[in-house]
Amino acid sequence: MTNLKNHDPANAVNADAVIIGGGPAGLNAALMLGRARKLTVVIDAGQPRNAVTREAHGFLTRDGIAPFELRRIAIEQLAPYPSVSHIEDTVISIAGEDGAFLLETASGRKITSKKLLFAAGMKDRRLDIPGLAEVYGKSAFVCPYCDGWELRDQPLVLISRGEALKHMAPLLSGWSKRITVCTNGPDELTEAERDELRAHEIPLFDTPIREITSAEGMVNHVKLTDGTEIPCTGIFFRPELAPGTDLPQSLGCRVSELGILETSESGQTSVPGIYAAGDAVTMMHQSIAAAASGALAAAALNGELNREAWNAGLHNSSLSSKG
Ligand SMILES: Cc1cc2nc3c(=O)[nH]c(=O)nc-3n(C[C@H](O)[C@H](O)[C@H](O)COP(=O)(O)OP(=O)(O)OC[C@H]3O[C@@H](n4cnc5c(N)ncnc54)[C@H](O)[C@@H]3O)c2cc1C
């Protein structure tokens, strides 16, 4: 636990906000709420999806930073705000309602909170192609905006099919024209869509993938079950995703067919008092976008707290009791 100043979150009888998840979304939300003088507890299980990567790209002033270094700096910069605490733990259950939520963590902490902000990200369901786990985050990636520059003009294999392939093939061609598509089973394309790939000189294989071979995390071949070997130095693929936690659904928050938490533009979920931000609320998975949505959700949450205190005539006494 990073205990910021003398505040012990285990004894926080009633936090203003608990943030579940301490990635870019949760930590930026904590910064906003700390500056807004709200008693805030960030609880983070420390297992972000990008833990496999060595560098995070595309974040203003931090291009190429190690993802855990970004988090370390963010936590360090919460230190001046005495009303914010950061706990390494996992929230396992939540009960209650707006104004009085009760959270329980894996280590047995019980914390009450007026509001909740979910920033628990997404997680990969499984990487079921032999050899893929070895290259994931080193030479196999999910997003060309994050890692396309490093693989520009190189021979790439795109593992994708159907609608995702129709989106990814033209997108990825902006970084390299040397693309081979492996659909790892039926391609789910029409003949016209296959013709389009041929017109762009993109070979298409629908034979299942036997394995991905590599040395020290750097892919060298994608091998198919019919013996075909496709040489390449990079892979892009789309893993099946699941929400970082199912707790919002258990509290009644609406989730879209794609598994995305439904929120207003300012991060309010369908349940009063519960906000959400980051990868869990969008298909565009980028650290800077997650951080921005954390800031927006925190501002909306804080505005609601201030309005409630104002209406209750408690505004001044509430401020005087906090850091
Ligand atoms: C391979 C890969 C490479 C990437 N590269 C880049 C890049 O170069 N640039 C870029 O901008 N983006 C990149 N991304 C995307 C980036 O990682 C995400 O957009 C960003 O981390 C999302 O931030 P977040 O705060 O929403 O969630 P996360 O960073 O995933 O953090 C969520 C946190 O919530 C915690 N959590 C979940 N459930 C609970 C619970 N019940 N209790 C407590 N804590 C919980 C998790 O353990 C995790 O620590 C990459 C992603 C991947 C997979």
mmCIF file of C-alpha atoms and ligand atoms in Angstrom:
data_model
loop_
_atom_site.group_PDB
_atom_site.id
_atom_site.type_symbol
_atom_site.label_atom_id
_atom_site.label_comp_id
_atom_site.label_asym_id
_atom_site.label_seq_id
_atom_site.Cartn_x
_atom_site.Cartn_y
_atom_site.Cartn_z
ATOM 1 C CA MET A 1 0.000 0.000 0.000
ATOM 2 C CA THR A 2 1.276 3.472 -0.835
ATOM 3 C CA ASN A 3 -0.007 5.413 2.118
ATOM 4 C CA LEU A 4 0.018 9.027 1.019
ATOM 5 C CA LYS A 5 0.676 11.183 4.042
ATOM 6 C CA ASN A 6 -1.015 9.858 7.198
ATOM 7 C CA HIS A 7 -4.288 8.755 5.788
ATOM 8 C CA ASP A 8 -5.082 5.051 6.318
ATOM 9 C CA PRO A 9 -7.680 3.975 3.772
ATOM 10 C CA ALA A 10 -8.504 0.860 5.789
ATOM 11 C CA ASN A 11 -10.066 3.244 8.300
ATOM 12 C CA ALA A 12 -11.743 5.482 5.728
ATOM 13 C CA VAL A 13 -15.240 5.125 7.142
ATOM 14 C CA ASN A 14 -16.778 6.921 4.214
ATOM 15 C CA ALA A 15 -14.622 7.825 1.239
ATOM 16 C CA ASP A 16 -16.010 10.308 -1.229
ATOM 17 C CA ALA A 17 -14.910 8.060 -4.093
ATOM 18 C CA VAL A 18 -13.295 4.691 -4.570
ATOM 19 C CA ILE A 19 -11.576 4.166 -7.907
ATOM 20 C CA ILE A 20 -11.377 0.519 -8.926
ATOM 21 C CA GLY A 21 -8.301 0.154 -11.143
ATOM 22 C CA GLY A 22 -5.076 2.158 -11.146
ATOM 23 C CA GLY A 23 -4.069 2.409 -14.802
ATOM 24 C CA PRO A 24 -3.965 5.682 -16.761
ATOM 25 C CA ALA A 25 -7.745 6.157 -16.367
ATOM 26 C CA GLY A 26 -7.889 5.519 -12.623
ATOM 27 C CA LEU A 27 -4.724 7.457 -11.790
ATOM 28 C CA ASN A 28 -5.737 10.537 -13.762
ATOM 29 C CA ALA A 29 -9.142 10.391 -12.067
ATOM 30 C CA ALA A 30 -7.360 10.202 -8.682
ATOM 31 C CA LEU A 31 -5.249 13.253 -9.560
ATOM 32 C CA MET A 32 -8.367 15.252 -10.420
ATOM 33 C CA LEU A 33 -10.205 14.158 -7.265
ATOM 34 C CA GLY A 34 -7.171 14.819 -5.050
ATOM 35 C CA ARG A 35 -6.906 18.337 -6.440
ATOM 36 C CA ALA A 36 -10.648 18.687 -5.805
ATOM 37 C CA ARG A 37 -10.023 17.774 -2.118
ATOM 38 C CA LYS A 38 -12.056 14.589 -2.177
ATOM 39 C CA LEU A 39 -11.292 11.657 0.097
ATOM 40 C CA THR A 40 -10.330 9.179 -2.614
ATOM 41 C CA VAL A 41 -9.068 5.608 -2.501
ATOM 42 C CA VAL A 42 -7.544 3.954 -5.590
ATOM 43 C CA ILE A 43 -7.581 0.166 -5.362
ATOM 44 C CA ASP A 44 -5.485 -1.557 -8.009
ATOM 45 C CA ALA A 45 -4.804 -5.237 -8.653
ATOM 46 C CA GLY A 46 -1.740 -4.258 -10.728
ATOM 47 C CA GLN A 47 -2.493 -6.400 -13.787
ATOM 48 C CA PRO A 48 -2.956 -4.079 -16.758
ATOM 49 C CA ARG A 49 -3.408 -5.537 -20.227
ATOM 50 C CA ASN A 50 -0.244 -3.866 -21.497
ATOM 51 C CA ALA A 51 1.929 -5.515 -18.823
ATOM 52 C CA VAL A 52 3.463 -7.614 -21.635
ATOM 53 C CA THR A 53 4.875 -4.555 -23.423
ATOM 54 C CA ARG A 54 8.218 -2.861 -22.916
ATOM 55 C CA GLU A 55 7.211 0.539 -24.297
ATOM 56 C CA ALA A 56 4.011 2.572 -24.475
ATOM 57 C CA HIS A 57 3.793 4.942 -27.433
ATOM 58 C CA GLY A 58 1.728 7.945 -28.409
ATOM 59 C CA PHE A 59 1.364 9.533 -24.959
ATOM 60 C CA LEU A 60 2.195 13.240 -25.023
ATOM 61 C CA THR A 61 5.603 13.889 -23.335
ATOM 62 C CA ARG A 62 5.974 10.151 -22.553
ATOM 63 C CA ASP A 63 6.405 8.484 -25.978
ATOM 64 C CA GLY A 64 8.221 5.149 -25.521
ATOM 65 C CA ILE A 65 7.974 5.045 -21.713
ATOM 66 C CA ALA A 66 7.751 1.648 -19.957
ATOM 67 C CA PRO A 67 4.081 1.219 -18.908
ATOM 68 C CA PHE A 68 4.944 0.584 -15.233
ATOM 69 C CA GLU A 69 7.180 3.667 -15.186
ATOM 70 C CA LEU A 70 4.211 5.746 -16.361
ATOM 71 C CA ARG A 71 2.205 4.366 -13.421
ATOM 72 C CA ARG A 72 5.090 4.960 -10.976
ATOM 73 C CA ILE A 73 5.308 8.634 -11.963
ATOM 74 C CA ALA A 74 1.529 9.007 -11.773
ATOM 75 C CA ILE A 75 1.417 7.531 -8.244
ATOM 76 C CA GLU A 76 4.376 9.704 -7.203
ATOM 77 C CA GLN A 77 2.524 12.797 -8.415
ATOM 78 C CA LEU A 78 -0.441 11.956 -6.173
ATOM 79 C CA ALA A 79 1.768 12.414 -3.095
ATOM 80 C CA PRO A 80 1.063 16.164 -2.606
ATOM 81 C CA TYR A 81 -2.646 15.409 -2.270
ATOM 82 C CA PRO A 82 -3.258 14.094 1.278
ATOM 83 C CA SER A 83 -6.832 13.008 0.650
ATOM 84 C CA VAL A 84 -5.770 10.355 -1.921
ATOM 85 C CA SER A 85 -4.627 6.840 -1.054
ATOM 86 C CA HIS A 86 -3.415 4.075 -3.361
ATOM 87 C CA ILE A 87 -3.853 0.455 -2.313
ATOM 88 C CA GLU A 88 -2.540 -2.650 -4.082
ATOM 89 C CA ASP A 89 -5.472 -5.018 -3.672
ATOM 90 C CA THR A 90 -8.406 -6.466 -5.604
ATOM 91 C CA VAL A 91 -12.011 -5.424 -5.066
ATOM 92 C CA ILE A 92 -14.006 -8.651 -4.875
ATOM 93 C CA SER A 93 -17.495 -7.470 -3.965
ATOM 94 C CA ILE A 94 -19.554 -4.301 -3.815
ATOM 95 C CA ALA A 95 -22.972 -3.757 -2.273
ATOM 96 C CA GLY A 96 -25.107 -0.720 -1.528
ATOM 97 C CA GLU A 97 -26.195 2.259 -3.566
ATOM 98 C CA ASP A 98 -25.439 5.883 -4.437
ATOM 99 C CA GLY A 99 -24.197 7.630 -1.305
ATOM 100 C CA ALA A 100 -23.389 4.393 0.561
ATOM 101 C CA PHE A 101 -21.458 1.715 -1.303
ATOM 102 C CA LEU A 102 -19.618 -0.980 0.655
ATOM 103 C CA LEU A 103 -16.573 -2.569 -0.968
ATOM 104 C CA GLU A 104 -14.672 -5.627 0.139
ATOM 105 C CA THR A 105 -11.191 -6.517 -1.078
ATOM 106 C CA ALA A 106 -9.314 -9.804 -1.476
ATOM 107 C CA SER A 107 -7.194 -8.996 1.582
ATOM 108 C CA GLY A 108 -10.301 -8.394 3.728
ATOM 109 C CA ARG A 109 -10.460 -4.589 3.727
ATOM 110 C CA LYS A 110 -13.927 -3.080 3.946
ATOM 111 C CA ILE A 111 -14.336 0.455 2.631
ATOM 112 C CA THR A 112 -17.466 2.541 2.326
ATOM 113 C CA SER A 113 -17.806 5.183 -0.338
ATOM 114 C CA LYS A 114 -20.304 7.727 -1.583
ATOM 115 C CA LYS A 115 -19.393 7.194 -5.255
ATOM 116 C CA LEU A 116 -17.587 4.611 -7.382
ATOM 117 C CA LEU A 117 -15.424 5.048 -10.449
ATOM 118 C CA PHE A 118 -14.617 1.891 -12.407
ATOM 119 C CA ALA A 119 -11.328 2.084 -14.324
ATOM 120 C CA ALA A 120 -10.608 -1.636 -14.434
ATOM 121 C CA GLY A 121 -9.656 -1.863 -18.114
ATOM 122 C CA MET A 122 -10.096 -4.924 -20.301
ATOM 123 C CA LYS A 123 -8.283 -8.264 -20.301
ATOM 124 C CA ASP A 124 -7.388 -10.823 -22.967
ATOM 125 C CA ARG A 125 -9.543 -13.923 -22.736
ATOM 126 C CA ARG A 126 -6.935 -16.303 -24.160
ATOM 127 C CA LEU A 127 -4.041 -16.461 -26.583
ATOM 128 C CA ASP A 128 -4.713 -19.910 -28.000
ATOM 129 C CA ILE A 129 -2.275 -20.016 -30.946
ATOM 130 C CA PRO A 130 0.882 -21.950 -29.971
ATOM 131 C CA GLY A 131 3.818 -19.554 -29.776
ATOM 132 C CA LEU A 132 1.702 -16.359 -29.642
ATOM 133 C CA ALA A 133 2.193 -15.738 -25.919
ATOM 134 C CA GLU A 134 5.985 -15.772 -26.440
ATOM 135 C CA VAL A 135 5.854 -12.898 -28.955
ATOM 136 C CA TYR A 136 2.922 -10.889 -27.531
ATOM 137 C CA GLY A 137 4.039 -7.392 -26.653
ATOM 138 C CA LYS A 138 7.495 -7.893 -28.214
ATOM 139 C CA SER A 139 6.777 -8.464 -31.914
ATOM 140 C CA ALA A 140 3.029 -9.276 -31.916
ATOM 141 C CA PHE A 141 0.713 -6.388 -31.185
ATOM 142 C CA VAL A 142 -2.931 -5.397 -31.220
ATOM 143 C CA CYS A 143 -2.913 -1.756 -32.300
ATOM 144 C CA PRO A 144 -0.931 -0.134 -35.127
ATOM 145 C CA TYR A 145 -1.230 3.305 -33.507
ATOM 146 C CA CYS A 146 0.657 1.875 -30.516
ATOM 147 C CA ASP A 147 3.271 -0.233 -32.307
ATOM 148 C CA GLY A 148 2.948 0.204 -36.096
ATOM 149 C CA TRP A 149 5.747 2.780 -36.329
ATOM 150 C CA GLU A 150 8.328 0.328 -34.948
ATOM 151 C CA LEU A 151 7.259 -2.253 -37.591
ATOM 152 C CA ARG A 152 6.902 0.147 -40.529
ATOM 153 C CA ASP A 153 7.641 -1.307 -43.997
ATOM 154 C CA GLN A 154 8.367 -4.730 -42.491
ATOM 155 C CA PRO A 155 6.839 -8.070 -43.580
ATOM 156 C CA LEU A 156 3.803 -8.434 -41.324
ATOM 157 C CA VAL A 157 1.215 -11.143 -40.750
ATOM 158 C CA LEU A 158 -2.260 -9.926 -39.908
ATOM 159 C CA ILE A 159 -4.246 -12.586 -38.029
ATOM 160 C CA SER A 160 -7.840 -11.566 -38.440
ATOM 161 C CA ARG A 161 -11.070 -12.416 -40.240
ATOM 162 C CA GLY A 162 -14.492 -11.048 -41.223
ATOM 163 C CA GLU A 163 -15.469 -7.535 -40.119
ATOM 164 C CA ALA A 164 -12.284 -7.005 -38.099
ATOM 165 C CA LEU A 165 -10.154 -7.931 -41.122
ATOM 166 C CA LYS A 166 -12.080 -5.528 -43.380
ATOM 167 C CA HIS A 167 -11.207 -2.761 -40.919
ATOM 168 C CA MET A 168 -7.624 -3.789 -40.116
ATOM 169 C CA ALA A 169 -6.221 -4.556 -43.601
ATOM 170 C CA PRO A 170 -6.663 -1.010 -45.013
ATOM 171 C CA LEU A 171 -5.627 0.501 -41.661
ATOM 172 C CA LEU A 172 -2.424 -1.518 -41.322
ATOM 173 C CA SER A 173 -1.475 -0.835 -44.958
ATOM 174 C CA GLY A 174 -0.685 2.720 -43.814
ATOM 175 C CA TRP A 175 2.334 1.336 -41.928
ATOM 176 C CA SER A 176 3.462 -1.484 -44.263
ATOM 177 C CA LYS A 177 2.462 -2.740 -47.709
ATOM 178 C CA ARG A 178 4.085 -6.120 -47.008
ATOM 179 C CA ILE A 179 1.081 -7.743 -45.354
ATOM 180 C CA THR A 180 -0.013 -11.383 -45.411
ATOM 181 C CA VAL A 181 -3.396 -12.245 -43.955
ATOM 182 C CA CYS A 182 -3.954 -15.466 -41.985
ATOM 183 C CA THR A 183 -7.566 -16.016 -41.016
ATOM 184 C CA ASN A 184 -6.786 -19.176 -39.007
ATOM 185 C CA GLY A 185 -9.973 -20.853 -40.269
ATOM 186 C CA PRO A 186 -12.884 -19.638 -42.431
ATOM 187 C CA ASP A 187 -12.205 -16.043 -43.583
ATOM 188 C CA GLU A 188 -15.856 -14.877 -43.350
ATOM 189 C CA LEU A 189 -15.358 -12.718 -46.494
ATOM 190 C CA THR A 190 -17.298 -12.424 -49.748
ATOM 191 C CA GLU A 191 -15.594 -13.123 -53.075
ATOM 192 C CA ALA A 192 -15.563 -9.359 -53.768
ATOM 193 C CA GLU A 193 -13.777 -8.744 -50.462
ATOM 194 C CA ARG A 194 -11.171 -11.414 -51.313
ATOM 195 C CA ASP A 195 -10.708 -9.718 -54.723
ATOM 196 C CA GLU A 196 -10.062 -6.431 -52.927
ATOM 197 C CA LEU A 197 -7.212 -8.009 -50.928
ATOM 198 C CA ARG A 198 -5.781 -9.542 -54.151
ATOM 199 C CA ALA A 199 -5.940 -6.133 -55.855
ATOM 200 C CA HIS A 200 -3.763 -4.807 -53.030
ATOM 201 C CA GLU A 201 -1.400 -7.805 -53.451
ATOM 202 C CA ILE A 202 -2.182 -9.101 -49.983
ATOM 203 C CA PRO A 203 -1.964 -12.919 -49.833
ATOM 204 C CA LEU A 204 -4.784 -14.579 -47.891
ATOM 205 C CA PHE A 205 -4.481 -17.951 -46.124
ATOM 206 C CA ASP A 206 -7.418 -19.611 -44.392
ATOM 207 C CA THR A 207 -5.563 -22.773 -43.336
ATOM 208 C CA PRO A 208 -5.374 -23.035 -39.519
ATOM 209 C CA ILE A 209 -2.162 -21.821 -37.902
ATOM 210 C CA ARG A 210 -0.046 -24.625 -36.401
ATOM 211 C CA GLU A 211 2.426 -22.400 -34.540
ATOM 212 C CA ILE A 212 4.329 -19.138 -34.408
ATOM 213 C CA THR A 213 8.090 -19.526 -34.207
ATOM 214 C CA SER A 214 10.380 -16.901 -32.705
ATOM 215 C CA ALA A 215 13.703 -16.179 -31.037
ATOM 216 C CA GLU A 216 13.765 -14.109 -27.830
ATOM 217 C CA GLY A 217 10.282 -12.808 -28.488
ATOM 218 C CA MET A 218 10.944 -11.795 -32.083
ATOM 219 C CA VAL A 219 8.711 -13.683 -34.508
ATOM 220 C CA ASN A 220 10.302 -15.269 -37.592
ATOM 221 C CA HIS A 221 7.562 -17.495 -39.075
ATOM 222 C CA VAL A 222 3.870 -18.181 -38.930
ATOM 223 C CA LYS A 223 3.471 -21.898 -39.767
ATOM 224 C CA LEU A 224 0.211 -23.347 -41.058
ATOM 225 C CA THR A 225 -1.084 -26.903 -40.617
ATOM 226 C CA ASP A 226 -0.595 -27.668 -44.355
ATOM 227 C CA GLY A 227 3.156 -27.001 -44.037
ATOM 228 C CA THR A 228 3.120 -23.432 -45.411
ATOM 229 C CA GLU A 229 5.654 -21.211 -43.645
ATOM 230 C CA ILE A 230 5.176 -17.441 -43.800
ATOM 231 C CA PRO A 231 8.285 -15.444 -42.912
ATOM 232 C CA CYS A 232 7.578 -12.196 -41.043
ATOM 233 C CA THR A 233 9.049 -9.849 -38.445
ATOM 234 C CA GLY A 234 5.797 -8.677 -36.908
ATOM 235 C CA ILE A 235 2.223 -9.765 -36.223
ATOM 236 C CA PHE A 236 -0.954 -7.824 -35.613
ATOM 237 C CA PHE A 237 -3.968 -9.655 -34.242
ATOM 238 C CA ARG A 238 -7.162 -9.053 -32.351
ATOM 239 C CA PRO A 239 -7.561 -11.031 -29.141
ATOM 240 C CA GLU A 240 -10.955 -11.763 -27.660
ATOM 241 C CA LEU A 241 -11.487 -9.315 -24.804
ATOM 242 C CA ALA A 242 -13.364 -9.409 -21.515
ATOM 243 C CA PRO A 243 -13.977 -6.586 -19.017
ATOM 244 C CA GLY A 244 -11.294 -6.271 -16.314
ATOM 245 C CA THR A 245 -14.020 -6.910 -13.728
ATOM 246 C CA ASP A 246 -17.660 -8.039 -13.817
ATOM 247 C CA LEU A 247 -18.534 -5.956 -10.732
ATOM 248 C CA PRO A 248 -20.271 -3.141 -12.702
ATOM 249 C CA GLN A 249 -22.650 -5.673 -14.269
ATOM 250 C CA SER A 250 -23.343 -7.205 -10.855
ATOM 251 C CA LEU A 251 -24.393 -3.701 -9.697
ATOM 252 C CA GLY A 252 -26.746 -3.368 -12.678
ATOM 253 C CA CYS A 253 -24.596 -1.191 -14.989
ATOM 254 C CA ARG A 254 -25.592 -1.614 -18.626
ATOM 255 C CA VAL A 255 -23.025 -3.201 -20.945
ATOM 256 C CA SER A 256 -23.152 -3.142 -24.754
ATOM 257 C CA GLU A 257 -23.112 -6.258 -26.962
ATOM 258 C CA LEU A 258 -19.390 -5.654 -27.443
ATOM 259 C CA GLY A 259 -18.787 -5.853 -23.696
ATOM 260 C CA ILE A 260 -18.304 -2.093 -23.322
ATOM 261 C CA LEU A 261 -19.762 -0.341 -20.267
ATOM 262 C CA GLU A 262 -22.402 2.148 -21.404
ATOM 263 C CA THR A 263 -21.735 5.669 -20.120
ATOM 264 C CA SER A 264 -22.677 9.258 -20.830
ATOM 265 C CA GLU A 265 -19.986 11.492 -22.360
ATOM 266 C CA SER A 266 -18.873 12.387 -18.852
ATOM 267 C CA GLY A 267 -18.584 8.773 -17.704
ATOM 268 C CA GLN A 268 -21.864 8.330 -15.789
ATOM 269 C CA THR A 269 -23.047 4.706 -16.059
ATOM 270 C CA SER A 270 -26.682 3.658 -16.068
ATOM 271 C CA VAL A 271 -26.577 3.297 -12.244
ATOM 272 C CA PRO A 272 -26.656 6.454 -10.064
ATOM 273 C CA GLY A 273 -23.386 7.196 -8.283
ATOM 274 C CA ILE A 274 -21.316 4.872 -10.496
ATOM 275 C CA TYR A 275 -18.893 6.265 -13.071
ATOM 276 C CA ALA A 276 -16.560 4.466 -15.477
ATOM 277 C CA ALA A 277 -13.578 5.402 -17.637
ATOM 278 C CA GLY A 278 -10.734 4.022 -19.743
ATOM 279 C CA ASP A 279 -10.577 0.934 -21.948
ATOM 280 C CA ALA A 280 -13.714 -0.460 -20.301
ATOM 281 C CA VAL A 281 -15.905 2.230 -21.915
ATOM 282 C CA THR A 282 -14.527 2.403 -25.477
ATOM 283 C CA MET A 283 -13.237 0.356 -28.416
ATOM 284 C CA MET A 284 -10.315 2.791 -28.840
ATOM 285 C CA HIS A 285 -7.697 1.445 -26.457
ATOM 286 C CA GLN A 286 -5.045 4.112 -25.930
ATOM 287 C CA SER A 287 -3.443 5.204 -22.672
ATOM 288 C CA ILE A 288 -3.872 8.912 -23.325
ATOM 289 C CA ALA A 289 -7.541 8.430 -24.238
ATOM 290 C CA ALA A 290 -8.007 6.371 -21.048
ATOM 291 C CA ALA A 291 -6.347 9.095 -18.969
ATOM 292 C CA ALA A 292 -8.548 11.762 -20.571
ATOM 293 C CA SER A 293 -11.735 9.826 -19.915
ATOM 294 C CA GLY A 294 -10.602 9.310 -16.299
ATOM 295 C CA ALA A 295 -10.271 13.072 -15.925
ATOM 296 C CA LEU A 296 -13.714 13.673 -17.431
ATOM 297 C CA ALA A 297 -15.414 11.080 -15.234
ATOM 298 C CA ALA A 298 -13.674 12.442 -12.127
ATOM 299 C CA ALA A 299 -14.838 15.969 -12.938
ATOM 300 C CA ALA A 300 -18.434 14.799 -13.349
ATOM 301 C CA LEU A 301 -18.260 12.739 -10.143
ATOM 302 C CA ASN A 302 -16.778 15.668 -8.238
ATOM 303 C CA GLY A 303 -19.408 18.035 -9.620
ATOM 304 C CA GLU A 304 -22.116 15.707 -8.372
ATOM 305 C CA LEU A 305 -20.547 15.464 -4.887
ATOM 306 C CA ASN A 306 -20.208 19.236 -4.635
ATOM 307 C CA ARG A 307 -23.776 19.769 -5.772
ATOM 308 C CA GLU A 308 -25.060 17.227 -3.217
ATOM 309 C CA ALA A 309 -23.044 18.857 -0.404
ATOM 310 C CA TRP A 310 -24.230 22.296 -1.515
ATOM 311 C CA ASN A 311 -27.843 21.183 -1.512
ATOM 312 C CA ALA A 312 -27.440 19.625 1.901
ATOM 313 C CA GLY A 313 -25.924 22.868 3.196
ATOM 314 C CA LEU A 314 -22.765 20.980 4.154
ATOM 315 C CA HIS A 315 -20.352 22.500 1.654
ATOM 316 C CA ASN A 316 -18.132 24.416 4.100
ATOM 317 C CA SER A 317 -18.036 21.850 6.906
ATOM 318 C CA SER A 318 -17.212 19.098 4.379
ATOM 319 C CA LEU A 319 -14.247 21.026 2.941
ATOM 320 C CA SER A 320 -12.826 21.910 6.337
ATOM 321 C CA SER A 321 -12.545 18.254 7.370
ATOM 322 C CA LYS A 322 -10.408 17.256 4.368
ATOM 323 C CA GLY A 323 -6.869 17.795 3.187
HETATM 324 C C1 LIG B 1 0.040 -5.271 -26.068
HETATM 325 C C2 LIG B 1 -0.496 -3.900 -25.823
HETATM 326 C C3 LIG B 1 0.245 -2.785 -26.161
HETATM 327 C C4 LIG B 1 -0.254 -1.501 -25.947
HETATM 328 N N1 LIG B 1 0.512 -0.446 -26.308
HETATM 329 C C5 LIG B 1 0.036 0.798 -26.107
HETATM 330 C C6 LIG B 1 0.812 1.938 -26.501
HETATM 331 O O1 LIG B 1 1.930 1.796 -26.999
HETATM 332 N N2 LIG B 1 0.259 3.152 -26.308
HETATM 333 C C7 LIG B 1 -0.978 3.327 -25.765
HETATM 334 O O2 LIG B 1 -1.421 4.467 -25.631
HETATM 335 N N3 LIG B 1 -1.724 2.275 -25.393
HETATM 336 C C8 LIG B 1 -1.250 1.015 -25.555
HETATM 337 N N4 LIG B 1 -2.013 -0.053 -25.193
HETATM 338 C C9 LIG B 1 -3.346 0.188 -24.633
HETATM 339 C C10 LIG B 1 -3.243 0.612 -23.158
HETATM 340 O O3 LIG B 1 -2.582 -0.400 -22.444
HETATM 341 C C11 LIG B 1 -4.631 0.831 -22.579
HETATM 342 O O4 LIG B 1 -5.367 1.704 -23.417
HETATM 343 C C12 LIG B 1 -4.567 1.445 -21.176
HETATM 344 O O5 LIG B 1 -3.745 0.686 -20.327
HETATM 345 C C13 LIG B 1 -5.975 1.521 -20.599
HETATM 346 O O6 LIG B 1 -5.926 2.110 -19.343
HETATM 347 P P1 LIG B 1 -7.029 1.769 -18.251
HETATM 348 O O7 LIG B 1 -6.674 2.623 -17.091
HETATM 349 O O8 LIG B 1 -8.380 1.846 -18.828
HETATM 350 O O9 LIG B 1 -6.813 0.214 -17.893
HETATM 351 P P2 LIG B 1 -5.531 -0.604 -17.458
HETATM 352 O O10 LIG B 1 -4.260 0.122 -17.732
HETATM 353 O O11 LIG B 1 -5.694 -1.961 -18.067
HETATM 354 O O12 LIG B 1 -5.655 -0.701 -15.871
HETATM 355 C C14 LIG B 1 -6.747 -1.362 -15.286
HETATM 356 C C15 LIG B 1 -6.314 -1.790 -13.881
HETATM 357 O O13 LIG B 1 -7.466 -2.209 -13.139
HETATM 358 C C16 LIG B 1 -7.090 -3.308 -12.352
HETATM 359 N N5 LIG B 1 -8.272 -4.059 -11.925
HETATM 360 C C17 LIG B 1 -9.127 -4.822 -12.663
HETATM 361 N N6 LIG B 1 -10.086 -5.340 -11.878
HETATM 362 C C18 LIG B 1 -9.833 -4.900 -10.607
HETATM 363 C C19 LIG B 1 -10.457 -5.105 -9.344
HETATM 364 N N7 LIG B 1 -11.560 -5.880 -9.214
HETATM 365 N N8 LIG B 1 -9.916 -4.517 -8.241
HETATM 366 C C20 LIG B 1 -8.804 -3.739 -8.336
HETATM 367 N N9 LIG B 1 -8.169 -3.503 -9.532
HETATM 368 C C21 LIG B 1 -8.684 -4.087 -10.634
HETATM 369 C C22 LIG B 1 -6.164 -4.112 -13.271
HETATM 370 O O14 LIG B 1 -5.366 -5.051 -12.548
HETATM 371 C C23 LIG B 1 -5.345 -2.977 -13.904
HETATM 372 O O15 LIG B 1 -4.194 -2.679 -13.124
HETATM 373 C C24 LIG B 1 -1.543 -1.350 -25.379
HETATM 374 C C25 LIG B 1 -2.288 -2.471 -25.018
HETATM 375 C C26 LIG B 1 -1.784 -3.734 -25.222
HETATM 376 C C27 LIG B 1 -2.591 -4.925 -24.815
#
